[in-house]
Coordinates of C-alpha atoms (C1' of nucleotides) in Angstrom, one line a residue:
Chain V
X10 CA 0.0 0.0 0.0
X11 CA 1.3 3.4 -0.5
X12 CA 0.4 5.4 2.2
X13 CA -2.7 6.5 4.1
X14 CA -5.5 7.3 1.8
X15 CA -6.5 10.4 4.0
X16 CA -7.9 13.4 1.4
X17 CA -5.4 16.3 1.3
X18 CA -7.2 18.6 3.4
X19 CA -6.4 20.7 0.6
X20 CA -8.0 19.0 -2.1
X21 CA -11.3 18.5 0.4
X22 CA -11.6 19.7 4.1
X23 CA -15.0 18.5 4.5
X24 CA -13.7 14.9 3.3
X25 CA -10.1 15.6 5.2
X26 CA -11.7 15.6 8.5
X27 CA -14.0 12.4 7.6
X28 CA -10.8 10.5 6.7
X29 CA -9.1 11.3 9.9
X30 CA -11.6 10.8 12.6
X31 CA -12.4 7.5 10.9
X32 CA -8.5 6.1 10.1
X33 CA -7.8 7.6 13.6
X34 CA -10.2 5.3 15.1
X35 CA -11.6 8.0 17.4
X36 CA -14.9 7.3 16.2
X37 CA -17.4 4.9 13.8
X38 CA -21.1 5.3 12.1
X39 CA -23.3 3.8 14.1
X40 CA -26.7 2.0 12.7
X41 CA -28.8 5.2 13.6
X42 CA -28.5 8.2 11.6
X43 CA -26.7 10.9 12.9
X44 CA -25.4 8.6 16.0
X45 CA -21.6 7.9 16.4
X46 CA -19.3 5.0 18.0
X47 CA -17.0 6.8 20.1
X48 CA -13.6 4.1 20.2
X49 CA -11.3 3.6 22.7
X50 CA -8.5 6.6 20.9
X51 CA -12.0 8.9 20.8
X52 CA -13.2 8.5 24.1
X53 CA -9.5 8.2 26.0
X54 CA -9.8 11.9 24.7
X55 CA -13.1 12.6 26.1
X56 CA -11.8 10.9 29.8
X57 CA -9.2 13.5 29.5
X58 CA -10.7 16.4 28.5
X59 CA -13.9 15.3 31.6
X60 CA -11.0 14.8 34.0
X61 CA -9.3 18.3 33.5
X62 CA -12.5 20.2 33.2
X63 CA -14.2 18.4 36.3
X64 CA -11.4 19.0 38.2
X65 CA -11.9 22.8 37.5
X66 CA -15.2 22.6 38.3
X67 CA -14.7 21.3 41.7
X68 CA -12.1 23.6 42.4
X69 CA -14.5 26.3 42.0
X70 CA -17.2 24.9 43.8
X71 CA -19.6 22.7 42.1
X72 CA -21.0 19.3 42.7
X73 CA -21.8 16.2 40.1
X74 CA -24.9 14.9 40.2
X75 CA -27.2 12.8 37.8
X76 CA -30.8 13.8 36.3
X77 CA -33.1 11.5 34.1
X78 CA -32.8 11.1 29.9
X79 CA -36.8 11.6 29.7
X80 CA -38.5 14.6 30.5
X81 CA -42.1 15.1 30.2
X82 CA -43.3 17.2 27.3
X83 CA -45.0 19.7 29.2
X84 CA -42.2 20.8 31.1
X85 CA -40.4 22.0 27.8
X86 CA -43.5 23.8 27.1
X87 CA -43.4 25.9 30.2
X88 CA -40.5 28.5 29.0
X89 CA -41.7 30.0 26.1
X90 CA -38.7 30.8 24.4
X91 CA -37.1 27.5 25.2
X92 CA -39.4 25.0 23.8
X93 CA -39.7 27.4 20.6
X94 CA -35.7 27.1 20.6
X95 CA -35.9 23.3 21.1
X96 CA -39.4 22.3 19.3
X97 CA -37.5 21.3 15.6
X98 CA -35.5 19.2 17.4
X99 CA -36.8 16.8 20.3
X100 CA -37.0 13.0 20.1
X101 CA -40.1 12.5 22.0
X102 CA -41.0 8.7 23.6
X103 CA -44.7 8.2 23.0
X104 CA -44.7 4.5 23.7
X105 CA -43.5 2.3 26.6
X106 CA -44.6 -0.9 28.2
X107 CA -46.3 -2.0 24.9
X108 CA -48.6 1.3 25.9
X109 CA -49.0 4.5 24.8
X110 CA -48.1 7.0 27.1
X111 CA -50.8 9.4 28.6
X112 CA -48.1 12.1 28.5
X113 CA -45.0 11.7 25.8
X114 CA -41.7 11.6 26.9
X115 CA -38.7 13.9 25.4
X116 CA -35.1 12.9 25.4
X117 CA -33.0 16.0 27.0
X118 CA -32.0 18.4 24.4
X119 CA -30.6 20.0 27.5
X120 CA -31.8 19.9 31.5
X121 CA -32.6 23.0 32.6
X122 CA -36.8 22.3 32.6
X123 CA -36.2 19.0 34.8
X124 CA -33.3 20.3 36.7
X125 CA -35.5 23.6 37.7
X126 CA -38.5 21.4 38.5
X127 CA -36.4 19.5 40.8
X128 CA -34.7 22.9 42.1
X129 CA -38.1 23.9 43.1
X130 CA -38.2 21.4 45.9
X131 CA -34.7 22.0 47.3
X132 CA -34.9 25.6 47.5
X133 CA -37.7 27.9 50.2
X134 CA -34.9 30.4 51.5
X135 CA -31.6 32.4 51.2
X136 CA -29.5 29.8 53.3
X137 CA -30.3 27.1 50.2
X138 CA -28.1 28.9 47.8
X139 CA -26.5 28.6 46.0
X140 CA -26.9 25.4 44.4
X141 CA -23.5 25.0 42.1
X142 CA -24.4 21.3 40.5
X143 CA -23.0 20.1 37.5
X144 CA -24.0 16.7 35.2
X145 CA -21.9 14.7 32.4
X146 CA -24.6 13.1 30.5
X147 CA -25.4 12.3 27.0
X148 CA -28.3 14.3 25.2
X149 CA -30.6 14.3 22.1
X150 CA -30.9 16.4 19.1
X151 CA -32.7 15.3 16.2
X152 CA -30.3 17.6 13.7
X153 CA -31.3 17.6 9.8
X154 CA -27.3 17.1 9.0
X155 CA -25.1 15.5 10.9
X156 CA -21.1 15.4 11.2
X157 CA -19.1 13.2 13.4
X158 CA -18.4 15.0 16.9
X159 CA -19.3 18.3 15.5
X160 CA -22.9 17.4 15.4
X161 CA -24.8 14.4 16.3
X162 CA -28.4 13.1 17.0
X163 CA -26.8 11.8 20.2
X164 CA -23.7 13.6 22.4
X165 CA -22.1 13.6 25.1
X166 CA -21.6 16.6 27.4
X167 CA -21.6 18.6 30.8
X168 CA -23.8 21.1 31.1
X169 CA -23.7 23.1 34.9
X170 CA -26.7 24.4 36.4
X171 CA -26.4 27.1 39.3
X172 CA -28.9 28.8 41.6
X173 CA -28.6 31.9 42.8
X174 CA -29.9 34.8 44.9
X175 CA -29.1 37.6 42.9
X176 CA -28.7 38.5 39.4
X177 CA -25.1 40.0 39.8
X178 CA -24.1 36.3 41.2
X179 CA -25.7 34.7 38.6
X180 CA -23.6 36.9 36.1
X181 CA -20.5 36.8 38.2
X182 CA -20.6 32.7 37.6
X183 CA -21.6 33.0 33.9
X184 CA -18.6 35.1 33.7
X185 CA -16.6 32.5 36.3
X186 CA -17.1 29.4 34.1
X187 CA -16.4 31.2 30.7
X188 CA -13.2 31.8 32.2
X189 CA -12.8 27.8 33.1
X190 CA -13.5 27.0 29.3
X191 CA -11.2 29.6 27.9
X192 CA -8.8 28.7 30.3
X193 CA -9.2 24.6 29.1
X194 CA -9.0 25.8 25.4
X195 CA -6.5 27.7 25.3
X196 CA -3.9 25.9 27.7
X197 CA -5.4 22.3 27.2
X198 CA -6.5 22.2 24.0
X199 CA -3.7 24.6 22.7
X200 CA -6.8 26.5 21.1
X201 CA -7.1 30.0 21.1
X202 CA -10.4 31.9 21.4
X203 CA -12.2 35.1 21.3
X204 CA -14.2 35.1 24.2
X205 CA -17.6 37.2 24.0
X206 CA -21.0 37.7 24.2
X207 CA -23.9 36.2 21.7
X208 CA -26.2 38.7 19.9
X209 CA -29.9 37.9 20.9
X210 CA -30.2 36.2 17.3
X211 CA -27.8 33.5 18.4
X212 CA -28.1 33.7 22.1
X213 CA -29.6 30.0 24.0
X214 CA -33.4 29.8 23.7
X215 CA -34.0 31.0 26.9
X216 CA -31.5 32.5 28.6
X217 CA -30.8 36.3 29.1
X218 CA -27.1 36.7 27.9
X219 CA -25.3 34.0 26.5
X220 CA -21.2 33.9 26.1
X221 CA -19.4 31.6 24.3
X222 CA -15.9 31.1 23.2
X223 CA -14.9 30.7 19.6
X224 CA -11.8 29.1 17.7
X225 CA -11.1 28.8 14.6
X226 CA -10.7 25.7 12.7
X227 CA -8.3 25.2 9.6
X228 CA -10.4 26.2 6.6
X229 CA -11.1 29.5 8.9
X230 CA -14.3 28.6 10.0
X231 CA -15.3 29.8 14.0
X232 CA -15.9 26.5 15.9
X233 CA -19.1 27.7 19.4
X234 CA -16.8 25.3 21.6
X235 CA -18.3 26.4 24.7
X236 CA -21.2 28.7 26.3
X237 CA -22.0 29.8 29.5
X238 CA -25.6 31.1 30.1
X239 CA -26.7 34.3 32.4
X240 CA -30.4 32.4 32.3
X241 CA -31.7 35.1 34.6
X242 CA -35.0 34.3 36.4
X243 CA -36.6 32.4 33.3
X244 CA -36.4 29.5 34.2
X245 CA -37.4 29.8 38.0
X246 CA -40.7 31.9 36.5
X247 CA -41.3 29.4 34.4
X248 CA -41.2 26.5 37.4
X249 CA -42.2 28.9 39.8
X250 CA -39.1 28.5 42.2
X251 CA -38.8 31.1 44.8
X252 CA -36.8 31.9 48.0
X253 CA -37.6 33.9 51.1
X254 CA -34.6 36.4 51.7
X255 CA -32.8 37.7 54.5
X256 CA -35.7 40.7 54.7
X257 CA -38.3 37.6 54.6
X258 CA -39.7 38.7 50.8
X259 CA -40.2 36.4 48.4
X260 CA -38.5 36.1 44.7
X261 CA -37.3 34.3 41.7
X262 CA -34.2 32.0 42.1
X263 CA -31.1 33.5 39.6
X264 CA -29.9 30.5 37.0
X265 CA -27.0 30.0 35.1
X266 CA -25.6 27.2 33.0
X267 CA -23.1 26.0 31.0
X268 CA -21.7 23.4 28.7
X269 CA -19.3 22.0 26.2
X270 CA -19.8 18.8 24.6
X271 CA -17.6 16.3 22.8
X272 CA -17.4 18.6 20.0
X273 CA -14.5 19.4 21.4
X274 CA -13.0 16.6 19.6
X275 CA -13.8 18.1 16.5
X276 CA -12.4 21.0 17.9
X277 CA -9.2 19.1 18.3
X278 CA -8.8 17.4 14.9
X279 CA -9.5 20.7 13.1
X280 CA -7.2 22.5 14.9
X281 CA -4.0 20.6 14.9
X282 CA -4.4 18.0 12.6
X283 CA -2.6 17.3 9.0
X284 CA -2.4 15.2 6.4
X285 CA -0.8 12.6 7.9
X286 CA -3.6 12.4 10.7
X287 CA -4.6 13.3 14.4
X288 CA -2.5 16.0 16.2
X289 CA -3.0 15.6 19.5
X290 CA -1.9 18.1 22.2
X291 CA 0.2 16.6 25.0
X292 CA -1.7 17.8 27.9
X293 CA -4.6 16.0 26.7
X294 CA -3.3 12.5 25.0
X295 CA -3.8 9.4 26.0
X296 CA -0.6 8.3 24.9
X297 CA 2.2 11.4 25.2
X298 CA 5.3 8.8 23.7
X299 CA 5.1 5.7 22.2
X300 CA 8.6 3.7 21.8
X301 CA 9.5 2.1 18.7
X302 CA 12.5 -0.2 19.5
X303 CA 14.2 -1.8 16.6
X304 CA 15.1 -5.1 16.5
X305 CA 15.7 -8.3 15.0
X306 CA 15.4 -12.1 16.8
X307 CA 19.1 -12.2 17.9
X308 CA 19.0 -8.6 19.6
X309 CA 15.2 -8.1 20.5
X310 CA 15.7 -9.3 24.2
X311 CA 18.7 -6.6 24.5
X312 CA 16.4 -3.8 22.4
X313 CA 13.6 -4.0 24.5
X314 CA 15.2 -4.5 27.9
X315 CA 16.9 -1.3 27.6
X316 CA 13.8 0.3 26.9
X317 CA 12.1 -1.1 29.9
X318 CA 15.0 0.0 31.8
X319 CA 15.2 3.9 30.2
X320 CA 11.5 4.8 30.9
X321 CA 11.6 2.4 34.6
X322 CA 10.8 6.2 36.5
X323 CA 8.3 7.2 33.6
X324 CA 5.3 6.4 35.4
X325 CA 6.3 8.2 38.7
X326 CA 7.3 11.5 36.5
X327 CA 3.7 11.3 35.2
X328 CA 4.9 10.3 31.5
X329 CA 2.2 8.8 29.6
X330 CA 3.6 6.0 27.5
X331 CA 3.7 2.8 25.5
X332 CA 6.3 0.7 23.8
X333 CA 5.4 -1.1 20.5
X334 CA 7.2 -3.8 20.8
X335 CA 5.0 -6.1 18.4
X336 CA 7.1 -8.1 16.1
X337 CA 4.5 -8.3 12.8
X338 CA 4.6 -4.8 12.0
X339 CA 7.8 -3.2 10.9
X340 CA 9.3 -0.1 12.1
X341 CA 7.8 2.0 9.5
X342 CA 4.6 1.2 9.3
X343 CA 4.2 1.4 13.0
X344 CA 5.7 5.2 12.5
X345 CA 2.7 6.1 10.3
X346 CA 0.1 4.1 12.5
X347 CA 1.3 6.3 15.2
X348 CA 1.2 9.5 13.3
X349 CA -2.2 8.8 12.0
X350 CA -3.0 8.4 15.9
X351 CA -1.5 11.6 17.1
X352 CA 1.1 10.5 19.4
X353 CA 3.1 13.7 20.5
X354 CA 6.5 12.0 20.6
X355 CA 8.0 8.8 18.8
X356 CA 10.8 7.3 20.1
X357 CA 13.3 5.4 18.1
X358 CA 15.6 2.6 19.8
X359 CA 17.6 0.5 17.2
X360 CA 21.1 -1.6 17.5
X361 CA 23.2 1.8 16.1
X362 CA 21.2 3.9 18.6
X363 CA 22.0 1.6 21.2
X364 CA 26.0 1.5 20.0
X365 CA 25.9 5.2 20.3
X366 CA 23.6 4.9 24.1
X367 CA 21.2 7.2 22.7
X368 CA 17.5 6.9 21.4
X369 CA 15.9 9.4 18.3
X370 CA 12.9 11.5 19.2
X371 CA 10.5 12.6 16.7
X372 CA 8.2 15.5 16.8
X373 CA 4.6 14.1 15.5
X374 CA 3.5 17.8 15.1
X375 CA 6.8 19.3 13.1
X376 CA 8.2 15.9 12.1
X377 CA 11.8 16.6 13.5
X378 CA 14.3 14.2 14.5
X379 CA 16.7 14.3 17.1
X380 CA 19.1 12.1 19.0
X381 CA 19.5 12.3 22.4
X382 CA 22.0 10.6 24.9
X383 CA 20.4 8.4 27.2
X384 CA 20.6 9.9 30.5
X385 CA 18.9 12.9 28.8
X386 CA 15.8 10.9 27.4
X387 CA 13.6 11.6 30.2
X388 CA 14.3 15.0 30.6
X389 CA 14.1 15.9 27.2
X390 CA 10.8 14.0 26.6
X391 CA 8.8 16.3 29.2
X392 CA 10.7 19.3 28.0
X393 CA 9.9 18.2 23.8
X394 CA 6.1 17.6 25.2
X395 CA 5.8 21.3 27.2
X396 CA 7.4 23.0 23.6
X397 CA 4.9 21.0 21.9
X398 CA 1.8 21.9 23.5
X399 CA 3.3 25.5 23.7
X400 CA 4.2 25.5 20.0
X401 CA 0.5 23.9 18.8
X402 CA -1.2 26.7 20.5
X403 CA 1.2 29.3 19.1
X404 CA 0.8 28.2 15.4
X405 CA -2.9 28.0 16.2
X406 CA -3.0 31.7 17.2
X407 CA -0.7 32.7 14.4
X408 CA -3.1 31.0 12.1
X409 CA -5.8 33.0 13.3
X410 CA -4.4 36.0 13.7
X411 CA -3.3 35.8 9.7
X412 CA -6.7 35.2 8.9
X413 CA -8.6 37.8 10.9
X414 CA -9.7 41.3 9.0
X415 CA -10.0 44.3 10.3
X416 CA -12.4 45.8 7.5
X417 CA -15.3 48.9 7.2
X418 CA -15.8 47.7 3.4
X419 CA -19.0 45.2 2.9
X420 CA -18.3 44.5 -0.6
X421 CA -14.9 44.0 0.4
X422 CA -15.5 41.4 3.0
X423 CA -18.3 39.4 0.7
X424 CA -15.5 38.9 -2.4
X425 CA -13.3 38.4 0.6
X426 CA -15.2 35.8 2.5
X427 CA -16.8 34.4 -1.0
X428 CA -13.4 32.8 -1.9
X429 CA -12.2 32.0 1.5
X430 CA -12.9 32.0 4.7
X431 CA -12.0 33.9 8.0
X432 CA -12.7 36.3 11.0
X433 CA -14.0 40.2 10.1
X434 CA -13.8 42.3 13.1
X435 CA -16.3 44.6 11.9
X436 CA -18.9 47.5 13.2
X437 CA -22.3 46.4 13.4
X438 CA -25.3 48.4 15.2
X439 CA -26.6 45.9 16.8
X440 CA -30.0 45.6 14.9
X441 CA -31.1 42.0 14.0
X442 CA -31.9 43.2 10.2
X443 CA -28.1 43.9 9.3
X444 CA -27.3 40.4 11.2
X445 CA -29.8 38.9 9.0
X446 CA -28.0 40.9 6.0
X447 CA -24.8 39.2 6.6
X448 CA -26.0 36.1 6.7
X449 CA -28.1 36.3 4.0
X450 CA -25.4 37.8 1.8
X451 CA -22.5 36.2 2.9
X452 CA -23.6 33.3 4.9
X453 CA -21.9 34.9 8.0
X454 CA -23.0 35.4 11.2
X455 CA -21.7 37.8 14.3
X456 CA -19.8 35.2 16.4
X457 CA -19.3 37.4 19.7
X458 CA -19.0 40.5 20.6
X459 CA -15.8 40.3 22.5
X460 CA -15.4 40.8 26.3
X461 CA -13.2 43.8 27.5
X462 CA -13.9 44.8 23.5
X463 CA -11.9 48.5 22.2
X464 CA -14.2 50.8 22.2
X465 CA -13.9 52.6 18.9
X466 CA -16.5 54.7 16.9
X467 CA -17.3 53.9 13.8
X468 CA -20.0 52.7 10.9
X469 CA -22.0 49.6 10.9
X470 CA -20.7 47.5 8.3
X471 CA -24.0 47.3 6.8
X472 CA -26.4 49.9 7.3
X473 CA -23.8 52.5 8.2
X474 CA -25.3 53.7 11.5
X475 CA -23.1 54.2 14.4
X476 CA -21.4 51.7 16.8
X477 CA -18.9 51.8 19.3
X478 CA -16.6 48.6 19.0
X479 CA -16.3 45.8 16.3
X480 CA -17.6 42.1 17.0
X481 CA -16.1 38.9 15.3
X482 CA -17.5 38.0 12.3
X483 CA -17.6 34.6 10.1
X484 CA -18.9 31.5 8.6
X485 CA -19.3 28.9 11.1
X486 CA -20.3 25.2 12.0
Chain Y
rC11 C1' -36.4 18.8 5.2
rG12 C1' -35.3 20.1 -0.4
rG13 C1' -31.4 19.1 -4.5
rG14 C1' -27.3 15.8 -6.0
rA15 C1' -24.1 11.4 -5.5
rC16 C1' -23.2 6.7 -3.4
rA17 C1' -24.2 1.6 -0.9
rU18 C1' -20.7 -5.3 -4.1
rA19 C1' -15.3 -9.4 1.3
rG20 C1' -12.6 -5.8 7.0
rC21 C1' -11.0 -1.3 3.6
rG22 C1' -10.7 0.7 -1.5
rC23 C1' -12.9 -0.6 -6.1
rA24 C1' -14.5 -3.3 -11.0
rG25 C1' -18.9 -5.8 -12.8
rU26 C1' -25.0 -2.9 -13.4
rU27 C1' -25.7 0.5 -19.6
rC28 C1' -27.9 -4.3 -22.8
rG29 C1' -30.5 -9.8 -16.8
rG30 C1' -27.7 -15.7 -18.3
rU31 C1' -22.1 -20.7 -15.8
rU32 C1' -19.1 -21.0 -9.8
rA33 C1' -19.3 -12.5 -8.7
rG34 C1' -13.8 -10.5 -9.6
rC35 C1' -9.2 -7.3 -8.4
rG36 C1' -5.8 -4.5 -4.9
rC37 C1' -4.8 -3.9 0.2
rG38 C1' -5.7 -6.2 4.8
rC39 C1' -6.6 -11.1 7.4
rC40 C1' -4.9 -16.6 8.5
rU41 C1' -0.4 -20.5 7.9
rG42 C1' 4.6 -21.1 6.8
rC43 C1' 9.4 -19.3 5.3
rC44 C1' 12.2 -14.9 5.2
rU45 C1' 12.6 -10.0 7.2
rU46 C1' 12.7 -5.5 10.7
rG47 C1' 16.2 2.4 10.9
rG48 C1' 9.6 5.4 6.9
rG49 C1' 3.5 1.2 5.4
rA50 C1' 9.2 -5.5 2.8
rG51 C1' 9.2 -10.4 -0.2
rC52 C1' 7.6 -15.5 -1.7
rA53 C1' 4.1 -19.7 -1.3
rG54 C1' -0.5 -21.5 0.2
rG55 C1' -5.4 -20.3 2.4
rA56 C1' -10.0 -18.2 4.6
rG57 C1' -13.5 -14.7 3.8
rG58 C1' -20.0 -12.5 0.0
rC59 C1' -28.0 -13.2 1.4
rC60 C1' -24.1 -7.8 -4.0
rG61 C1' -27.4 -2.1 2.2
rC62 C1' -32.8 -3.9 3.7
rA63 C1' -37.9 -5.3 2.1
rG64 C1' -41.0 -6.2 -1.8
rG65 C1' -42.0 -6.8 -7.2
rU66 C1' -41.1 -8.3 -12.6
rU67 C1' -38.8 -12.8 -14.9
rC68 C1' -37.5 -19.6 -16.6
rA69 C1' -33.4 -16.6 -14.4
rA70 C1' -31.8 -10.4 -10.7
rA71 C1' -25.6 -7.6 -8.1
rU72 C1' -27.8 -6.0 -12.9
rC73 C1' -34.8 -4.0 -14.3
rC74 C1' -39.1 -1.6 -11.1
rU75 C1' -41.1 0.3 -6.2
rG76 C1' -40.4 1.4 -1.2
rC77 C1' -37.2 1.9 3.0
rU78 C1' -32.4 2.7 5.6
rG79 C1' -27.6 4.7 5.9
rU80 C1' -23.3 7.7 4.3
rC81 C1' -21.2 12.0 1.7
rC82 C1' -21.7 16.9 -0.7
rC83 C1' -24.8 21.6 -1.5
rG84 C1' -28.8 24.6 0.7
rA85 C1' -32.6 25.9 5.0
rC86 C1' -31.9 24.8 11.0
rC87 C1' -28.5 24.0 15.3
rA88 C1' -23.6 22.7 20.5

RNA sequence: CGGGACAUAGCGCAGUUCGGUUAGCGCGCCUGCCUUGGGAGCAGGAGGCCGCAGGUUCAAAUCCUGCUGUCCCGACCA
């Protein structure tokens, strides 16, 4: 065979990204449309990715805790704007027990209706808030077009739901948990974001603010990788949950909540990945080194011992690692299985190496080789993996940066965005008609207005009326 | 949900136009030998309800109808 048959990404993103998650094996079709197999390489990137960020999330307070799949239809109905926002794309259970039910059943699109009914109960006063619980669960969305990770019928995620007494605590952990996700991206994932505020066009279907942040992918498309909801006191009208206060009046509990999803995953490939396959940052792979000893039958035993015997501390210094030592593949094909797989760091141990008491490290994300001596193995393997996670998010930001416009010219930024894609920080007055206008026109939408944005005068983009900053601007998935 | 393409061995494909012995090829897989520093070589072998369900016919991978799934382009969304 010649080499992976992965599409150039090219020749065909779209197709690129297909190819990898599939050769990758971090994910297969499943017999359900729009539903995924997440393998063992895909979901060893989910554990780490729910480890890191639950971590986080205890550190700064919450709880885990578990609420049901099915929800009763009317409890969707209760928020107006929610079950408008949610309608197109339930899965609703209408029969069970060989019966129909009296009432149908919906499959969570998303908990907050049976986590605020439930909240109800828990909460009569002051001294019961706040309540900081988060769930990793799986949820439903019946989407019309489906793409692995990045949207399916069926995903998993975390989504946090917080109670609060007032609205500037409600915001203040909005704002808190945006800050754990940009903090995860950016020195996790080695993703860069703008971090902002939704426009009420794209804002959750219920909430009162909604921020997000926002990478961008390889073909210069914005990626929503997270969003942290300010829901206000929607919700707790809607379920009628109140508290007494210190002054003994009565009123509406504050909600927030939040979520990212294994989308990150597709966050992930896009970001990083090439050609040749997965990328994976260090921080976040299952495997941070694999070791490719080279032998033959007369000096395997000698090979492999002195592998065992150079990585003997590697699991007390926290390195994450596995030696190939299978004898039916050769040394180059297990190189490009590896690559294909994302492996930071390959490590190369043949009978000249060992002549010459050194080993070769290669660089999955830059492809260079070097030799190193072997009492500097170790040390050099958690230095290469710190310069490579370093390095990945670096690139990433340079990529972005090179492909983000600063531009007051409309017909400028449609040629612009009609041949390729990008981020326009551009002036926009806020009205939904000139959102809908770059849409329409340009299939773009306002990504965020950023957080701590310039303030600058200037001309809406589209109609020409004034603003005072520029929000992020582009085509999206 | 509209438009288009596709579905044949684990993967990639040929065969379908114009129905006709036992459905092929490459890679992979199994056995053995030989090899091992960027997807080695030779020999032998296993593997198929031709996506599913109906229909037409003496005869269907091939023709007809329905369904399901995947991909691409649109409208909708994390």
């Amino acid at each position: 065979m010649a080499k992976q048959n992965i599409t150039p990404r090219a020749e065909d993103y779209a197709q690129w990204y297909i190819d990898v998650v599939l050769q990758s094996k971090l994910a297969d079709y499943a017999p359900v449309k729009g539903c995924m197999v997440i393998r063992p390489n895909g979901y060893g990137l989910w554990e780490n990715i729910q480890k890191t960020l639950d971590e986080m999330f205890k550190e700064t307070g919450h709880e885990n805790a578990y609420f049901p799949l099915l929800i009763p239809e009317s409890f969707l109905k209760k928020e107006a704007e929610h079950v408008e926002g949610f309608a197109p794309e339930l899965a609703v259970m209408t029969h069970a027990g060989g019966k129909k039910l009296e009432e149908p059943y919906v499959l969570r699109p998303t908990s907050e209706t049976i986590i605020w009914s439930t909240y109800k109960k828990w909460i009569q006063s002051y001294r019961d808030l706040p309540i900081l619980i988060n769930q990793w669960a799986n949820v439903f969305r019946w989407e019309m077009r489906t793409r692995l990770f990045l949207r399916t019928t069926e995903f998993l995620w975390q989504e946090g739901h917080t109670a609060h007494a007032t609205f500037e605590e409600a915001e203040e952990e909005t704002l808190k948990m945006l800050g754990v996700y940009r903090n995860f991206a950016e020195n996790f994932m080695a993703m860069p974001v703008y971090v902002g505020k939704k426009t009420n066009k794209e804002k959750f279907a219920g909430a009162v603010t909604t921020y997000c942040i926002e990478p961008m992918m390889q073909d210069k498309k914005a990626l929503q990788a997270g969003t942290s909801h300010n829901l206000g006191q929607n919700f707790a009208k809607a379920f009628d949950v109140t508290f007494q206060t210190k002054e003994g009046k009565l009123e509406h509990v504050f909600a927030t909540s939040w979520g990212v999803s294994t989308r990150l995953i597709g966050g992930i490939v896009m970001a990083h990945s090439d050609d040749n396959g997965l990328v994976i940052p260090p921080k976040l792979s299952v495997i941070q080194a694999v070791w490719i000893p080279i032998f033959n039958k007369d000096n395997q035993e000698k090979i492999t011992g002195k592998v065992k015997e150079l990585t003997q501390t590697w699991k007390n210094e926290g390195i994450k690692f596995k030696i190939d030592d299978r004898d039916n593949y050769k040394p180059g094909w297990k190189f490009n299985e590896w690559e294909l797989q994302g492996v930071p760091l390959r490590i190369e141990l043949g009978p000249k190496d060992l002549e010459q008491n050194q080993v070769v490290i290669a660089r999955r994300d830059t492809n260079e080789k070097v030799a190193v001596s072997f009492e500097n193995v170790t040390q050099t393997v958690k230095n290469l993996l710190v310069t490579i996670q370093n390095d990945l998010f670096t690139k990433a930001l340079n990529f972005r940066n090179d492909n983000t416009f600063v531009t007051d010219d409309y017909k400028f930024m449609l040629k612009k965005s009609d041949e390729d894609n990008g981020f326009y920080k551009i002036h926009w007055c806020g009205n939904r008609a000139c959102e809908d206008n770059l849409q329409e026109m340009g299939k773009i939408t306002i990504r965020c207005i950023p957080l701590n944005n310039e303030q600058e005068n200037g001309k809406c983009i589209v109609c020409g009326e004034a603003s005072k900053e520029r929000v992020i601007a582009a085509k999206s998935y």
